[in-house]
Each structure stands twice: as structure tokens, then as C-alpha cells.
Short mmCIF file of C-alpha atoms in Angstrom, two decimals:
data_model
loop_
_atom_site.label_atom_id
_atom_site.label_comp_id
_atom_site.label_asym_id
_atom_site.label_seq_id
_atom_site.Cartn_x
_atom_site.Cartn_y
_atom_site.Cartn_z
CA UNK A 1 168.55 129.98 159.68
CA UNK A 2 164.80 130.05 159.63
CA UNK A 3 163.11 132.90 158.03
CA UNK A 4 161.81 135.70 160.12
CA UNK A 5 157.91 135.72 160.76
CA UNK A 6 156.78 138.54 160.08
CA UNK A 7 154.11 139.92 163.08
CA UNK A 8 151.62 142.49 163.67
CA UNK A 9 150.18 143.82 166.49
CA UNK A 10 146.01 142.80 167.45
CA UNK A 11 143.53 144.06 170.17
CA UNK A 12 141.34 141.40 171.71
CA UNK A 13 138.49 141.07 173.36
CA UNK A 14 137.25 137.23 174.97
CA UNK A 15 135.96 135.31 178.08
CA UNK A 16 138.49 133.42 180.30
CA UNK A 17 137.89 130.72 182.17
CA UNK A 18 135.95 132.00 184.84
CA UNK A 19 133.67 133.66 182.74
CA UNK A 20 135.17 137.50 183.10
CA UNK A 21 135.63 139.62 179.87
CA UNK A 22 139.15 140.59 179.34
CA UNK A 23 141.04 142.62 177.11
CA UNK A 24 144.33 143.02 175.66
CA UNK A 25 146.99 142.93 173.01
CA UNK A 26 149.07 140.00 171.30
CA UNK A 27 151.33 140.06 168.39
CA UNK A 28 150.97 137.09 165.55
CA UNK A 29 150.79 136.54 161.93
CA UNK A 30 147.07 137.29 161.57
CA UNK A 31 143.68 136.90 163.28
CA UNK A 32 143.41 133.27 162.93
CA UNK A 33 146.82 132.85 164.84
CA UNK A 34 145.90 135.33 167.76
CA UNK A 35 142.40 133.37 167.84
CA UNK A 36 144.40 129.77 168.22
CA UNK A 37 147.00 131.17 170.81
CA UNK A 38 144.33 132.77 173.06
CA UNK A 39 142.05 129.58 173.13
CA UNK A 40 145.32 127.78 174.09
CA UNK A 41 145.63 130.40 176.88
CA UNK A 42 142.06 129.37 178.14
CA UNK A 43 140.46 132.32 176.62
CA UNK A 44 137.28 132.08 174.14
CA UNK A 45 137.77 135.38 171.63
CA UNK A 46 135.13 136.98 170.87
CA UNK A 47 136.65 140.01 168.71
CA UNK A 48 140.44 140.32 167.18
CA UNK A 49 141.14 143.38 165.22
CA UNK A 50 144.35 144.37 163.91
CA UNK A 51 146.31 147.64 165.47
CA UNK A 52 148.16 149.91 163.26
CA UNK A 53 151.93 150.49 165.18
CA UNK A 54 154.64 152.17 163.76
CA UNK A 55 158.03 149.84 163.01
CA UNK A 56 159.58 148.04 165.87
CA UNK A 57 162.26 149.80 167.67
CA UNK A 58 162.01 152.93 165.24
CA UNK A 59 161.22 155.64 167.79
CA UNK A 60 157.89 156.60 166.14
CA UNK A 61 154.50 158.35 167.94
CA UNK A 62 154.42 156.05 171.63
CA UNK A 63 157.26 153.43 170.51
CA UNK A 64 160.53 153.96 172.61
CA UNK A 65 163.88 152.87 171.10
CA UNK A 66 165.20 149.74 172.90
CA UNK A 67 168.23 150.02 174.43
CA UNK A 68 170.82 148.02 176.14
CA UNK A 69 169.61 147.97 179.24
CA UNK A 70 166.04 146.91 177.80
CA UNK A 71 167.98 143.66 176.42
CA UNK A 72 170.12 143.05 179.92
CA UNK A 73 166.77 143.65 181.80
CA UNK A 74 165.13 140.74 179.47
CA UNK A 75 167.43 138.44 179.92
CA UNK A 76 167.87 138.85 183.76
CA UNK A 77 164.00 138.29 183.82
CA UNK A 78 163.64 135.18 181.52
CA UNK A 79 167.13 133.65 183.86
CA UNK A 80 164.55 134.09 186.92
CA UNK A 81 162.00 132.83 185.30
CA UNK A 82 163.53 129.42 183.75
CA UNK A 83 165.24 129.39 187.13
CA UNK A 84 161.69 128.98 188.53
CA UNK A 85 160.65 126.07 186.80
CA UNK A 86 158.12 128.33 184.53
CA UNK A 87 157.99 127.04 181.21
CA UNK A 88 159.82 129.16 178.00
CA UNK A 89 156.67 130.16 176.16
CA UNK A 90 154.98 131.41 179.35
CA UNK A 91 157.72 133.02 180.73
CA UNK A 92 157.96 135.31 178.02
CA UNK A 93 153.94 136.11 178.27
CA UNK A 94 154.98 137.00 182.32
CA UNK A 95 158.01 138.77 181.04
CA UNK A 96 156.51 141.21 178.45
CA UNK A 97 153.59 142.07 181.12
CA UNK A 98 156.26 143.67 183.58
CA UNK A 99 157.71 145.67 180.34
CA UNK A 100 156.92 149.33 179.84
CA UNK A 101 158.75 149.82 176.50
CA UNK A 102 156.18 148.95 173.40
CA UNK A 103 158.58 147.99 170.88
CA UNK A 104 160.34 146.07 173.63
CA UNK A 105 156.96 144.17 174.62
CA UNK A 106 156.75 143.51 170.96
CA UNK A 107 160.19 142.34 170.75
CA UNK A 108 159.44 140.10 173.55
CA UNK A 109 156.00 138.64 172.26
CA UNK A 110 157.68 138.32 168.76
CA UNK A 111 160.40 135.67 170.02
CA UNK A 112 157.30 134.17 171.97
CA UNK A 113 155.28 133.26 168.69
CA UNK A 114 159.13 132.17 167.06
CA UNK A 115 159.40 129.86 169.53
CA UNK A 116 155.67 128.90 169.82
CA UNK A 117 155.80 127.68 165.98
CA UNK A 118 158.68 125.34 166.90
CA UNK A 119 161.86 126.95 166.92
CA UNK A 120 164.91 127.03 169.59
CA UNK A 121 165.13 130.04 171.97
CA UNK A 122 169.04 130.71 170.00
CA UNK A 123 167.52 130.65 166.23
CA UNK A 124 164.67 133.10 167.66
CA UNK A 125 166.66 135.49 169.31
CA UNK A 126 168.92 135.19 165.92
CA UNK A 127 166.50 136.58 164.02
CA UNK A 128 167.28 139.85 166.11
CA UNK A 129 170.82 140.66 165.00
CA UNK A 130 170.71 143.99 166.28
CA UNK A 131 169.37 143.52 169.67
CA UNK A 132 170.81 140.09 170.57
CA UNK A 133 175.27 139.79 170.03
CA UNK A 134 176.12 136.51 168.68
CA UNK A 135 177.81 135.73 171.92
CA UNK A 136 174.59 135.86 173.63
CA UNK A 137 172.97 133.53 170.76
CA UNK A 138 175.62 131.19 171.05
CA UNK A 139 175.50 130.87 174.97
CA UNK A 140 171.90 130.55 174.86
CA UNK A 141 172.60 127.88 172.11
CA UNK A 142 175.25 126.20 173.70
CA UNK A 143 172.56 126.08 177.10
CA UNK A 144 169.60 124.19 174.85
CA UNK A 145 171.60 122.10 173.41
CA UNK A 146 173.72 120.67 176.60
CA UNK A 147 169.84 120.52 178.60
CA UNK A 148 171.32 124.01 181.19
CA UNK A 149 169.01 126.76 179.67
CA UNK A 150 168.68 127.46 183.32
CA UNK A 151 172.28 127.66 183.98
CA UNK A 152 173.40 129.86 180.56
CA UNK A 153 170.90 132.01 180.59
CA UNK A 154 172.16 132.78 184.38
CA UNK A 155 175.64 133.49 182.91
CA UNK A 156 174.64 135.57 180.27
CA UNK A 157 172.57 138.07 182.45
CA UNK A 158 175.47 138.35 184.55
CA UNK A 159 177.61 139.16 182.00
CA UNK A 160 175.40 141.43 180.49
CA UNK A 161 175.01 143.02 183.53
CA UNK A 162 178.87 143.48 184.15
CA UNK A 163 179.04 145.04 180.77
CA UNK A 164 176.32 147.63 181.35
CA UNK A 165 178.22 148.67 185.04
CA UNK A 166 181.47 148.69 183.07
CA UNK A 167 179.53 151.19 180.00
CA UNK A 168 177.74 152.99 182.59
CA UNK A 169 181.35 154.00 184.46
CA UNK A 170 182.88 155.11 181.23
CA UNK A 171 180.03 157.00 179.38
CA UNK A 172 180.43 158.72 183.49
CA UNK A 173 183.51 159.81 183.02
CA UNK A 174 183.43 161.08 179.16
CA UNK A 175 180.10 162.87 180.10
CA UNK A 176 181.31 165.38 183.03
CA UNK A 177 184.62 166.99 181.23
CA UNK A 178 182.16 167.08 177.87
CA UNK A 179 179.30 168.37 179.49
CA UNK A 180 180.81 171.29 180.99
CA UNK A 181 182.98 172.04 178.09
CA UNK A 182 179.83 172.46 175.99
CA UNK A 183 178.17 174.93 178.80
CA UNK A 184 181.56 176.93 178.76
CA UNK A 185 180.90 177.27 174.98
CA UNK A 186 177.26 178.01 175.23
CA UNK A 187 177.99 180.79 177.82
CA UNK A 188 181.34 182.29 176.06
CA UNK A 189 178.98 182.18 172.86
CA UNK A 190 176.43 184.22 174.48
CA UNK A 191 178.24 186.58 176.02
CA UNK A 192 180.67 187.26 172.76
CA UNK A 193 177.24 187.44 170.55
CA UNK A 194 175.06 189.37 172.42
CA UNK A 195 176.72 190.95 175.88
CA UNK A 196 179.87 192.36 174.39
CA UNK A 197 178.39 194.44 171.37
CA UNK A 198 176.33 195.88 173.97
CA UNK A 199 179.09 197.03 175.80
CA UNK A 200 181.08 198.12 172.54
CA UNK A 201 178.61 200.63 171.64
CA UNK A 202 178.60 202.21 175.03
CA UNK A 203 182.48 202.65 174.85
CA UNK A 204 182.52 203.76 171.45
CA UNK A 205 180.07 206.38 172.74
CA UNK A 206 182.51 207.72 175.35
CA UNK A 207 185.46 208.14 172.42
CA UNK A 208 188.33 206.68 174.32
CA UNK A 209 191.04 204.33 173.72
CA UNK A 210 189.55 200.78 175.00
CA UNK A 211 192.67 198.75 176.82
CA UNK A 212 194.06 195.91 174.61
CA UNK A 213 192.56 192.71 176.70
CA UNK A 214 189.46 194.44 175.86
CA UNK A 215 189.92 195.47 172.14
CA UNK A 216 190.97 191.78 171.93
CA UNK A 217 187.20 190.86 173.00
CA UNK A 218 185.43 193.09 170.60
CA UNK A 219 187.17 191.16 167.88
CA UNK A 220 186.78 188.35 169.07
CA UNK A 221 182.89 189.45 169.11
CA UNK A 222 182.61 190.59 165.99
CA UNK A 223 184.10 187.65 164.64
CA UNK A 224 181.69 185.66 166.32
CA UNK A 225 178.70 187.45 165.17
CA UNK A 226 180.05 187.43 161.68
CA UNK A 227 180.89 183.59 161.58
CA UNK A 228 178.83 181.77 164.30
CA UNK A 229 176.15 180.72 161.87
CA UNK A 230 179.41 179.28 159.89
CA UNK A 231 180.69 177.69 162.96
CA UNK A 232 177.21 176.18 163.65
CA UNK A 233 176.80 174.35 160.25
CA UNK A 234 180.44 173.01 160.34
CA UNK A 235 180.47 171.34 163.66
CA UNK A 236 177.16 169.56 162.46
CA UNK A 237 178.78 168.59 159.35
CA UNK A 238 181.50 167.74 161.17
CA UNK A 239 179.79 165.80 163.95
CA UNK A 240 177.64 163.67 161.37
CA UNK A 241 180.56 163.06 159.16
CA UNK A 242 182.46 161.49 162.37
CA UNK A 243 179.07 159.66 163.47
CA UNK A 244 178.78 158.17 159.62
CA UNK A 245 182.43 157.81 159.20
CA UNK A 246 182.53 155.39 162.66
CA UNK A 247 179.20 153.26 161.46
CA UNK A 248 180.76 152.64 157.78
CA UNK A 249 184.17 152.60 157.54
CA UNK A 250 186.08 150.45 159.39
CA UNK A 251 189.28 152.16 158.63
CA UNK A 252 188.21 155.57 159.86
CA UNK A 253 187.09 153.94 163.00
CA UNK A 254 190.02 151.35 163.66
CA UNK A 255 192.27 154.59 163.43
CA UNK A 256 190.26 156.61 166.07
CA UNK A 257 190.03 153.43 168.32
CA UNK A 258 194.02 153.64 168.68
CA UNK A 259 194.20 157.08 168.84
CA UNK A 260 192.06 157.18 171.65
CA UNK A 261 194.82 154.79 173.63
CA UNK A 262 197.26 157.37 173.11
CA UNK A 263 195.05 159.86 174.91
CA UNK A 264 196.50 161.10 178.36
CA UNK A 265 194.00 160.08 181.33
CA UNK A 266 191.29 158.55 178.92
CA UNK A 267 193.87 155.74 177.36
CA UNK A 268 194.71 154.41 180.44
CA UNK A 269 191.10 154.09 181.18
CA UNK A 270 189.76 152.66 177.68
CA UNK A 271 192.62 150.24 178.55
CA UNK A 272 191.29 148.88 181.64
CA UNK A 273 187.69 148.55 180.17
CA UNK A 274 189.28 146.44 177.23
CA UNK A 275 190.87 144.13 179.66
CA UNK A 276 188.03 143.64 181.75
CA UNK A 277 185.95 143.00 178.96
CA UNK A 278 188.68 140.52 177.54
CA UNK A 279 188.46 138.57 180.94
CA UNK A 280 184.83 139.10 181.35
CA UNK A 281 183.87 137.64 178.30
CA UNK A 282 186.20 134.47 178.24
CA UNK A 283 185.41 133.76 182.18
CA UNK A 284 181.65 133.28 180.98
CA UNK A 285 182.47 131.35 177.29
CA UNK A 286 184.98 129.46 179.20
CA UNK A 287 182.91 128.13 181.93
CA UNK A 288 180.04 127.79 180.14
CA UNK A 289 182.00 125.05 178.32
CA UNK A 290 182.52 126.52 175.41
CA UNK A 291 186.32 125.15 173.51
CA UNK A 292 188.86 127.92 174.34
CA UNK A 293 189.31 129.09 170.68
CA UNK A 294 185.94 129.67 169.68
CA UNK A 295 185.40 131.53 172.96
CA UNK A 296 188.47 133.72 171.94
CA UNK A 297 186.44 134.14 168.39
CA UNK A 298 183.55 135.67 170.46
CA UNK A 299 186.00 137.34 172.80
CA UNK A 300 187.18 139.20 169.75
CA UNK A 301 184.37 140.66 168.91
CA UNK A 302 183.38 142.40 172.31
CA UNK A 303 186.35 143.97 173.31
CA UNK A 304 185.63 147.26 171.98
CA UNK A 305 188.78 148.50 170.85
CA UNK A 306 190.72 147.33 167.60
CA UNK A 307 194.39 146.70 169.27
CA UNK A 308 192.55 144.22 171.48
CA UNK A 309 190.60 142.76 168.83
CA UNK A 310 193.68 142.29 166.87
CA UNK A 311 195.77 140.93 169.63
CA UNK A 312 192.94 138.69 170.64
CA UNK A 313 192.95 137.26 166.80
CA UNK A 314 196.60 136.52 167.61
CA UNK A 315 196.20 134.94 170.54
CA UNK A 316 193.20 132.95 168.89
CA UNK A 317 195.65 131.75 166.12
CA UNK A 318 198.60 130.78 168.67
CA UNK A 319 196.36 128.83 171.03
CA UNK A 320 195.28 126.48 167.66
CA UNK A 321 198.29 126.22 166.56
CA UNK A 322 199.27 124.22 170.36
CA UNK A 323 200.62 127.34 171.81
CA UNK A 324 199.54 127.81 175.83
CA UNK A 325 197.38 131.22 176.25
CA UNK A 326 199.47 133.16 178.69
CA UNK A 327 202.55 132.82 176.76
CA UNK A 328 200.18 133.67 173.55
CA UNK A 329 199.13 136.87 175.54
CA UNK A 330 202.62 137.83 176.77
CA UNK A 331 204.09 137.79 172.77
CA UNK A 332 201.39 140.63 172.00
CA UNK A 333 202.18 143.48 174.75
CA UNK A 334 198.82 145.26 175.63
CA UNK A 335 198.15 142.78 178.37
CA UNK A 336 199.13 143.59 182.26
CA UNK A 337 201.85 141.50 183.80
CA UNK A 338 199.16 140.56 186.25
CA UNK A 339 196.84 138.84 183.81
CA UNK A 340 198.81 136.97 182.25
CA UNK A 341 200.25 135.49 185.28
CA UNK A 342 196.69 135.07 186.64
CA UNK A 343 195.66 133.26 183.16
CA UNK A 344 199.02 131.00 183.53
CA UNK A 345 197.93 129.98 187.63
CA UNK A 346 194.71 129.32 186.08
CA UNK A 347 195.79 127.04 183.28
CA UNK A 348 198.30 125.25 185.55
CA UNK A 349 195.74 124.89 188.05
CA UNK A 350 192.67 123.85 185.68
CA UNK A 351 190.77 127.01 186.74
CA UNK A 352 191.11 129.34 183.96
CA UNK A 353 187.05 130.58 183.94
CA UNK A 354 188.17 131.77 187.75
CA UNK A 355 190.87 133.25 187.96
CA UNK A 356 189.72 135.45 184.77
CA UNK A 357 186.82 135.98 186.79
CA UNK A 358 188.72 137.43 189.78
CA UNK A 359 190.84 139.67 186.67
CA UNK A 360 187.84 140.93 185.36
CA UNK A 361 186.61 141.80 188.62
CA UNK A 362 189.75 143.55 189.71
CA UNK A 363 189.91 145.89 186.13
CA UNK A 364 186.33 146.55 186.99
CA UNK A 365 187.01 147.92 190.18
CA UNK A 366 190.32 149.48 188.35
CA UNK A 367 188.04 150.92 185.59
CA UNK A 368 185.95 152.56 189.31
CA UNK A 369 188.59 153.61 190.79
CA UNK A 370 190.02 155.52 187.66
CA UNK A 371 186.80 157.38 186.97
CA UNK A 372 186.75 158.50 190.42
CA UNK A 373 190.39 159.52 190.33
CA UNK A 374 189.81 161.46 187.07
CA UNK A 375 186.42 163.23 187.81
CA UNK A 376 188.77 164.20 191.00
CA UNK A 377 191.37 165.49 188.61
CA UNK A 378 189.20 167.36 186.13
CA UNK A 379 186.83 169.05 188.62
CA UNK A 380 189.26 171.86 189.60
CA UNK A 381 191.62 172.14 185.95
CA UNK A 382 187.84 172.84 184.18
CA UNK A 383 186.51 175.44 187.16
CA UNK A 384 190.03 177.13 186.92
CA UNK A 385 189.44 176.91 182.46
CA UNK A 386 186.05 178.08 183.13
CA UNK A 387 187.26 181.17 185.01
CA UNK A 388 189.86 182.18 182.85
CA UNK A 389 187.75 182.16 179.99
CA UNK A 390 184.79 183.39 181.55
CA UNK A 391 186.16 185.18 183.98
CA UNK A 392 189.03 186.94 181.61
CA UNK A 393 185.93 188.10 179.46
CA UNK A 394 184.24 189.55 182.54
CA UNK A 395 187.41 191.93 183.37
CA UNK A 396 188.55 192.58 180.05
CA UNK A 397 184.34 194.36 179.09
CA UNK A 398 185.13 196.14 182.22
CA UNK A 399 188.58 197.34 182.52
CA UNK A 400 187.09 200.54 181.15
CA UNK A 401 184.87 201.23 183.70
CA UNK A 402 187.61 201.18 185.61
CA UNK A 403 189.79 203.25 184.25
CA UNK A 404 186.92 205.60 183.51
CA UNK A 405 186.45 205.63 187.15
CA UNK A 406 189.98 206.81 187.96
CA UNK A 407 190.18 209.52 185.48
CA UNK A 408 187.08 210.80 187.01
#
């Protein structure tokens, strides 16, 4: 692999063609490089100075973190672009312009000097682990070598596109049941710490015997006002032990992966995204010629969920050993009955990359459908939780009122 090049970030100042001064920024090694690439661009420099940024991607003073989307976006844009007929090095210039993100446009004019100083589009955009999967470095690779840049890059913006719907529909249905769970906490929190001690001092004025729903909330308040700070530190302990635990050990995270099958409602739907992510993801390696069990290598990796990752594997080692696929993905039970048929018609039929095209399509609308069943199934269990906690804290602070109020 070549060694990265290490860039930094210059202002610049020259005359272009027509005789206009212009301005603007380009990354390179040093002055002497920016100088040479503007003069190829037409433009005579007439001052270069180098611009102190913070690191790329790190989320310091007017740098954005790139995301996902950032990368799909980029690669959408340089498949129109190639489509075109513009040529690689320019389209990235034409590409960074129409990017807001900074350490994206520096991302962007990075793999434009890589590939300026003679290197392939794949070993550039390998240089970028951490933006760039190795099954989009490998299309990409596959695309430069076989002479259909054009073509790959094509399939891997749709793909990447497919995968951000498919994220987007899933982070949609965690985020609603979590969302409003955390507000029901927030407000039960604030009315336990600071509404019900007012109301405890007022009926401890009036000497009477408080009812036992509403004894039962003055505990619970003054447990809360003598532990909340407690409570506080140990869900962030316990929230950046889980986020470390998931980053760096494998174990920890495998576990929680199948656990989260076995949930009710949310396993179903983790399923569905694994399976259309299985069919995705070998519809594009498959047609874009890459052999079947290196395609199930990179398969492997973007499933998302260890028991598919593990039965993939399987089915990776079955296939290369002469078995056929569907039988491969029968013998290891998470698959549907109707993909593996689908995956035998297409095998049969020499049309594998389609008909796991038209599966991935149909979990993807299954994946849809589910979220919209399930925000339609959670929307009136959480008002009726939110009213019984909420509410049941309401009446219980004033069932003395209104007992006070008969007596009277």
C-alpha cells in the first residue's frame, strides 16, 4: 500500500487566464506543490501561504465531523461526474466546490493530490480506512482495473444509498420509543425533585394523615433528592462503559448483537435489516463481477449483526468447498424460506445478482413496513405509560386536597 501523503491546507492568491485575480484554498504537501498544481490549472500564483486547520474530521473550531451521508453524497457525485465524461482529477476539484463540510472538502482535495501524484482512485481512497469500507475500495478497484470506473462507481452509490435509507428507517424507529422514554424521565425527575417536596411541606403543615398512593410519592421524592446526583454519575458510567465496551471488545459486543434478536418487536426488525443487507451487498459484488466467495468475504463484513456474520462465514466455507449457495443458506437457519428459494431460481436461472436484488428490495420495503407498524404500536402503550406515571403522580400529590375538601 503506498504511504499516506501527508497534506496541509494553503490560501492563494494568482491571475487566471483571462487576466482576473482569484482567490482560494488547495490542500498539498507544501508551497511548491500548490504553486505547480495551480499553474497546471491555468493560474499564475502570485502568493501561497500556509493555513493553520485543526485535524481532519476531528470536530475542532469550523471543522464538521464527516459522516455517512458525507461519504454516500461523494460518491453519488464523482458516479455523475465520471458518468459525464469529466476526467478523475477534475472531477474531484468540481466535487469539493459543491461541498459545505471543511474536513470533507479536505478529504476530497486530499484523494485529489493522491491520485494527482500517480496513484489508483482504490489505493487513494485506501488510505482512508475509516471513511471508505473495504467493499467500497474493492468495487472501485475491481472498476479500474476491468476499464468500468463509470459503471462501479454507479453501483457503489447505489448501494450506499440503499444502506443509508435502510440506517435511516431503523435509527427511526429506535429514536421515537427512546426519545419519549427519556422526556418521561426528565419530567418524573422534575416533578419528584422539585414539585413534590413543595407539596410535602404544605401537608405536613396541615398535620394529617397523607393517603398511602401519596406517602408512596414523598418517598419516592426523598429518595430522589437524596440519590439523583448518584443516579446521574452511574448512568454516565454506565453509558460510556457500554459505548467503550461495544468499540473494544468484540465479545461484549457479539453478545449484545444476539441479544438484541431475542428482543420482542425490535428482533424481528434487526432481522429484516440483516437480510436486506445480506442481499444488498451480494446483488452489487455479484454483478459487479466479483467471484461469489470473495463477495461473501465482503458480505460478511456488512451485515451488521454477528449471527449473520457467522452464518455468512459458513456459507462462504460451503460454497468453496463445491457446495451450491441456497442449500449452503438453508443448513444455517436465520435465512427466510423465501430467500433461499429466490437465491436457488436465481442460480438455476443464471441470475443470481437479480433476483437478490428483487430480495433486498422486498426486506427493504419489509424493514418500512415494520417501522411503520411498530411506531403504530408504541404510540398509544407509551401515552397510556406516560399517564400512569405521570398522571398517577398528579392524583396521588393531590388526593389530599381532596379529601381536605370533603372534611371541610
Amino acid at each position: 500500500m503506498a504511504k499516506q501523503i501527508k497534506n496541509s491546507a494553503f490560501a492563494w492568491e494568482g491571475i487566471n487566464r483571462r487576466g482576473q485575480t482569484i482567490k482560494g484554498e488547495m490542500s498539498g504537501q507544501n508551497a511548491a506543490m500548490v504553486k505547480a498544481q495551480l499553474r497546471k490549472q491555468g493560474v499564475n500564483p502570485l502568493k501561497v501561504r500556509k493555513v493553520a486547520q485543526p485535524l481532519l474530521g476531528m470536530g475542532g473550531l469550523g471543522k464538521k465531523k464527516i459522516k455517512s451521508s458525507d461519504i454516500t453524497f461523494f460518491t453519488r457525485q464523482m458516479a455523475t461526474m465520471i458518468k459525464a465524461g469529466v476526467p478523475l482529477v477534475q472531477s474531484f476539484d468540481i466535487v469539493a466546490d459543491g461541498i459545505d463540510n471543511p474536513s470533507m472538502k479536505e478529504l476530497i482535495l486530499g484523494l485529489r493530490d493522491t491520485v494527482s501524484a500517480g496513484n489508483d482512485f482504490a489505493s487513494a481512497l485506501k488510505q482512508h480506512p475509516e471513511y471508505f469500507d473495504e467493499l467500497t475500495c474493492n468495487l472501485v478497484e475491481s472498476g479500474e482495473q476491468a476499464g468500468a470506473l463509470e459503471a462501479m462507481l454507479e453501483k457503489v452509490a447505489n448501494y450506499k444509498e440503499k444502506t443509508e435509507i435502510l440506517k435511516a428507517k431503523i435509527k427511526k424507529a429506535m429514536t421515537y420509543p427512546l426519545a419519549t422514554l427519556a422526556v418521561a424521565f426528565v419530567v418524573t425527575a422534575i416533578l419528584l425533585i422539585k414539585v413534590v417536596p413543595t407539596f410535602d411541606s404544605m401537608f405536613r403543615s396541615f398535620g394529617s394523615q397523607l393517603p398511602a398512593p401519596t406517602q408512596f410519592v414523598v418517598y419516592l421524592s426523598e429518595q430522589a433528592q437524596a440519590y439523583y446526583l448518584h443516579v446521574l454519575g452511574l448512568l454516565a458510567v454506565a453509558g460510556a462503559f457500554f459505548s467503550q465496551a461495544m468499540k473494544r471488545s468484540p465479545a461484549f459486543r457479539n453478545n449484545f448483537e444476539r441479544l438484541t434478536l431475542k428482543l420482542p418487536v425490535f428482533g424481528d426488525l434487526i432481522r429484516k435489516a440483516a437480510v436486506a443487507r445480506y442481499a444488498r451487498v451480494l446483488s452489487t459484488t455479484f454483478a459487479a463481477g466479483v467471484p461469489l466467495v470473495e463477495a461473501l468475504e465482503s458480505v460478511a463484513g456488512a451485515v451488521g449483526n454477528v449471527v449473520y456474520r457467522e452464518a455468512v462465514l459458513k456459507i462462504r466455507d460451503e460454497v468453496s468447498s463445491g457446495q451450491q449457495m441456497h442449500f449452503a443458506m438453508r443448513s444455517t437457519g436465520v435465512f427466510p424460506n423465501m430467500v433461499v428459494q429466490m437465491t436457488s431460481i436465481g442460480e438455476e436461472s443464471g441470475a443470481l445478482d437479480a433476483m437478490l436484488d428483487k430480495a433486498a428490495t422486498y426486506f427493504e420495503d419489509e424493514v418500512d413496513n415494520a417501522v411503520d407498524n411498530m411506531t403504530a404500536l408504541l404510540e398509544p402503550m407509551i401515552m397510556a405509560f406516560l399517564g400512569v406515571v405521570i398522571g398517577g403522580l398528579i392524583i396521588a400529590m393531590y388526593l389530599p386536597i381532596f379529601e381536605m375538601g370533603k372534611a371541610i
